Amino acid sequence: MAYTNDDEALQQWPVECKDVALQYLKTSHEMMRKLLEALLGNLGAELDDSKIDAFIGKKMVNMNFYPACPNPELTIGVGCHSDMSTLTILLQDGIGGLYVKVPQDVNMEKKGQWV
């Protein structure tokens, strides 16, 4: 769900989740700002208001819901993909199944593996 403004979000987003999604988007925006300030601060750069939109980009909330499957071997989730954003904030639920692939070009023991 793309965000342009509160009124449009409340009119167009699904009734089942629009209030929670809007609240999440607003709080995650502040968290992303703080993360970017910390990351850029460690690089000796400053993040001011004129740059914040360029770094954060389009505000999106992507949600995937999969009801319990009686046969887990047949369960299919979101396929392998790359996120195109500056930062991606992932929330793991109690069920599990969220994996991130460590790039090949990093100096880590698990490079190239899904963790």
Tab-separated table of C-alpha atoms in Angstrom:
chain	number	residue	atom	x	y	z
A	1	MET	CA	0.000	0.000	0.000
A	2	ALA	CA	1.561	3.269	-1.072
A	3	TYR	CA	1.231	6.317	1.163
A	4	THR	CA	0.615	9.820	-0.138
A	5	ASN	CA	-1.400	11.366	2.699
A	6	ASP	CA	-3.559	10.296	5.656
A	7	ASP	CA	-6.906	11.092	4.014
A	8	GLU	CA	-6.174	9.056	0.894
A	9	ALA	CA	-4.816	6.157	2.949
A	10	LEU	CA	-7.895	6.060	5.162
A	11	GLN	CA	-10.208	6.172	2.125
A	12	GLN	CA	-8.429	3.639	-0.082
A	13	TRP	CA	-6.642	1.139	2.147
A	14	PRO	CA	-8.474	-2.025	3.281
A	15	VAL	CA	-10.777	-1.430	6.251
A	16	GLU	CA	-9.343	-4.459	8.081
A	17	CYS	CA	-5.900	-2.934	8.471
A	18	LYS	CA	-5.850	0.740	7.480
A	19	ASP	CA	-5.647	2.229	10.996
A	20	VAL	CA	-2.886	-0.123	12.133
A	21	ALA	CA	-0.993	0.209	8.833
A	22	LEU	CA	-1.102	4.007	9.004
A	23	GLN	CA	0.127	4.013	12.604
A	24	TYR	CA	2.902	1.558	11.671
A	25	LEU	CA	3.939	3.692	8.704
A	26	LYS	CA	4.226	6.822	10.839
A	27	THR	CA	6.198	5.159	13.645
A	28	SER	CA	8.442	3.251	11.241
A	29	HIS	CA	9.184	6.506	9.398
A	30	GLU	CA	10.609	7.989	12.602
A	31	MET	CA	12.560	4.800	13.289
A	32	MET	CA	14.019	4.853	9.763
A	33	ARG	CA	15.019	8.470	10.220
A	34	LYS	CA	16.867	7.615	13.447
A	35	LEU	CA	18.573	4.621	11.821
A	36	LEU	CA	19.670	6.716	8.841
A	37	GLU	CA	20.968	9.456	11.142
A	38	ALA	CA	23.024	6.877	13.056
A	39	LEU	CA	24.349	5.176	9.923
A	40	LEU	CA	25.221	8.416	8.159
A	41	GLY	CA	26.625	9.893	11.368
A	42	ASN	CA	29.095	7.010	11.537
A	43	LEU	CA	30.139	7.898	7.992
A	44	GLY	CA	30.659	11.531	8.958
A	45	ALA	CA	27.609	12.763	7.036
A	46	GLU	CA	24.538	14.572	8.310
A	47	LEU	CA	20.940	13.840	7.441
A	48	ASP	CA	18.900	17.030	7.234
A	49	ASP	CA	15.251	17.513	6.328
A	50	SER	CA	16.100	18.307	2.706
A	51	LYS	CA	17.634	14.840	2.258
A	52	ILE	CA	15.234	12.722	4.314
A	53	ASP	CA	12.726	12.106	1.492
A	54	ALA	CA	15.496	11.176	-0.938
A	55	PHE	CA	16.860	8.541	1.433
A	56	ILE	CA	13.529	7.157	2.598
A	57	GLY	CA	11.840	7.397	-0.801
A	58	LYS	CA	8.262	6.300	-1.386
A	59	LYS	CA	6.538	5.219	1.787
A	60	MET	CA	5.174	1.706	1.374
A	61	VAL	CA	3.634	-0.887	3.634
A	62	ASN	CA	3.768	-4.427	2.275
A	63	MET	CA	1.921	-7.047	4.265
A	64	ASN	CA	1.704	-10.735	3.586
A	65	PHE	CA	-0.659	-12.985	5.486
A	66	TYR	CA	-0.757	-16.728	5.133
A	67	PRO	CA	-3.301	-18.697	7.148
A	68	ALA	CA	-2.130	-21.913	8.785
A	69	CYS	CA	-1.754	-24.699	6.236
A	70	PRO	CA	-2.638	-28.247	7.295
A	71	ASN	CA	0.234	-29.549	5.136
A	72	PRO	CA	3.322	-27.322	5.626
A	73	GLU	CA	5.180	-29.037	2.749
A	74	LEU	CA	2.647	-27.508	0.369
A	75	THR	CA	2.914	-23.995	1.792
A	76	ILE	CA	4.176	-21.313	-0.572
A	77	GLY	CA	5.050	-17.842	0.692
A	78	VAL	CA	6.588	-14.811	-0.936
A	79	GLY	CA	9.250	-15.969	-3.370
A	80	CYS	CA	12.880	-14.912	-3.291
A	81	HIS	CA	13.188	-11.220	-4.097
A	82	SER	CA	15.313	-8.140	-3.485
A	83	ASP	CA	13.908	-5.038	-1.845
A	84	MET	CA	14.765	-1.846	-3.699
A	85	SER	CA	14.557	0.525	-0.749
A	86	THR	CA	17.364	2.196	1.178
A	87	LEU	CA	16.297	0.336	4.318
A	88	THR	CA	13.899	-2.542	4.761
A	89	ILE	CA	12.384	-3.147	8.176
A	90	LEU	CA	11.299	-6.747	8.672
A	91	LEU	CA	9.011	-8.054	11.385
A	92	GLN	CA	9.253	-11.760	12.218
A	93	ASP	CA	6.110	-13.250	13.684
A	94	GLY	CA	5.930	-16.152	16.121
A	95	ILE	CA	5.570	-18.702	13.331
A	96	GLY	CA	8.960	-18.119	11.721
A	97	GLY	CA	10.000	-18.628	8.139
A	98	LEU	CA	11.584	-15.237	7.461
A	99	TYR	CA	15.025	-15.612	5.884
A	100	VAL	CA	17.579	-13.129	4.596
A	101	LYS	CA	20.383	-14.127	2.234
A	102	VAL	CA	23.852	-12.952	3.220
A	103	PRO	CA	25.554	-11.448	0.142
A	104	GLN	CA	28.486	-13.321	-1.419
A	105	ASP	CA	30.773	-10.305	-1.308
A	106	VAL	CA	30.863	-9.809	2.469
A	107	ASN	CA	33.530	-11.033	4.822
A	108	MET	CA	31.300	-13.261	6.934
A	109	GLU	CA	31.223	-16.933	7.757
A	110	LYS	CA	27.721	-17.387	6.335
A	111	LYS	CA	28.160	-15.460	3.086
A	112	GLY	CA	25.848	-16.671	0.358
A	113	GLN	CA	23.661	-18.543	2.854
A	114	TRP	CA	20.071	-17.979	3.914
A	115	VAL	CA	19.873	-17.127	7.608
